[in-house]
Amino acid sequence: MTVLNTPLMSVTELQKSPTKAFEKAKWNETGVFVLKRNEMLGVILSKKDYDKIMHELEELRCKVFDAGIEHKMNNNIPEHYTDYEMLGPTNDSMILD
């Protein structure tokens, strides 16, 4: 998705025809920037483009996670966890046997 070719739509236009915004997004295969007084409020995406972005984001998160593990293994860095990370939030009033 390139910002330069992204269609623009005012809030007023969006209120008049929300479907038109989604049609523009789908037709251009990009988001539609929604503006109010020449300030961008948000972006409207087609479901297909949203799903594509979310899939790519998940792939990138996995790659970053894998790269971190590989770095630790290659550099012999031990993994350390805090009590909170291992046990989650604790209740000080809990009595353990």
XYZ file of C-alpha atoms in Angstrom:
97
model
C 0.000 0.000 0.000
C 1.534 3.296 -1.015
C 0.605 6.533 0.683
C 1.030 8.612 -2.486
C -1.716 6.794 -4.395
C -4.097 6.398 -1.478
C -7.526 7.907 -2.121
C -8.860 10.558 0.229
C -12.372 10.970 1.570
C -13.821 13.574 3.898
C -15.854 12.620 6.958
C -18.851 14.242 5.284
C -18.453 12.030 2.201
C -18.044 8.994 4.445
C -21.245 9.836 6.349
C -23.175 10.181 3.094
C -22.000 6.864 1.671
C -19.919 4.528 3.848
C -20.207 1.787 1.228
C -18.487 4.037 -1.310
C -15.395 4.216 0.934
C -15.149 0.424 1.065
C -15.691 0.186 -2.687
C -12.869 2.717 -3.244
C -10.590 0.737 -0.934
C -11.384 -2.518 -2.700
C -11.101 -1.033 -6.209
C -7.750 0.660 -5.530
C -6.471 -2.281 -3.447
C -5.382 0.225 -0.841
C -6.854 2.034 2.113
C -8.894 5.209 1.945
C -7.693 8.038 4.153
C -10.553 9.706 6.013
C -9.982 13.410 6.603
C -11.614 16.004 8.796
C -10.512 19.596 8.212
C -7.496 18.284 6.267
C -6.322 16.125 9.184
C -6.263 12.371 8.807
C -8.600 10.633 11.237
C -8.109 7.081 10.058
C -7.951 4.610 7.228
C -10.668 2.410 5.786
C -9.548 -0.939 4.391
C -11.286 -3.703 2.536
C -11.572 -6.950 4.476
C -9.137 -8.568 2.047
C -6.483 -5.885 2.643
C -7.036 -5.957 6.412
C -6.631 -9.749 6.469
C -3.482 -9.463 4.350
C -1.952 -6.897 6.729
C -2.830 -8.977 9.797
C -1.310 -12.101 8.189
C 1.894 -10.230 7.309
C 2.067 -8.791 10.836
C 1.768 -12.261 12.370
C 4.506 -13.578 10.047
C 6.795 -10.697 11.052
C 6.139 -11.301 14.758
C 7.073 -14.962 14.304
C 10.253 -14.021 12.427
C 11.274 -11.565 15.147
C 10.581 -14.158 17.851
C 12.549 -16.827 15.955
C 15.424 -14.404 15.344
C 15.563 -13.640 19.075
C 15.724 -17.327 19.944
C 18.387 -17.945 17.290
C 20.446 -15.013 18.604
C 20.273 -16.341 22.172
C 21.221 -19.850 21.068
C 24.123 -18.664 18.883
C 25.466 -16.410 21.637
C 24.850 -18.839 24.499
C 22.564 -16.375 26.281
C 20.529 -18.086 29.003
C 16.839 -17.308 29.233
C 15.725 -15.638 32.469
C 12.171 -15.056 33.622
C 10.770 -12.996 36.476
C 8.381 -14.507 39.018
C 5.586 -12.502 37.417
C 6.335 -13.918 33.951
C 6.340 -17.477 35.305
C 3.495 -17.304 37.835
C 1.429 -14.353 36.721
C -0.112 -11.952 39.208
C -0.107 -13.281 42.753
C -2.338 -12.550 45.676
C -0.323 -11.817 48.839
C -3.183 -13.114 50.969
C -3.032 -16.580 49.399
C -2.013 -19.337 51.764
C -0.010 -22.145 50.239
C 0.366 -25.562 51.849
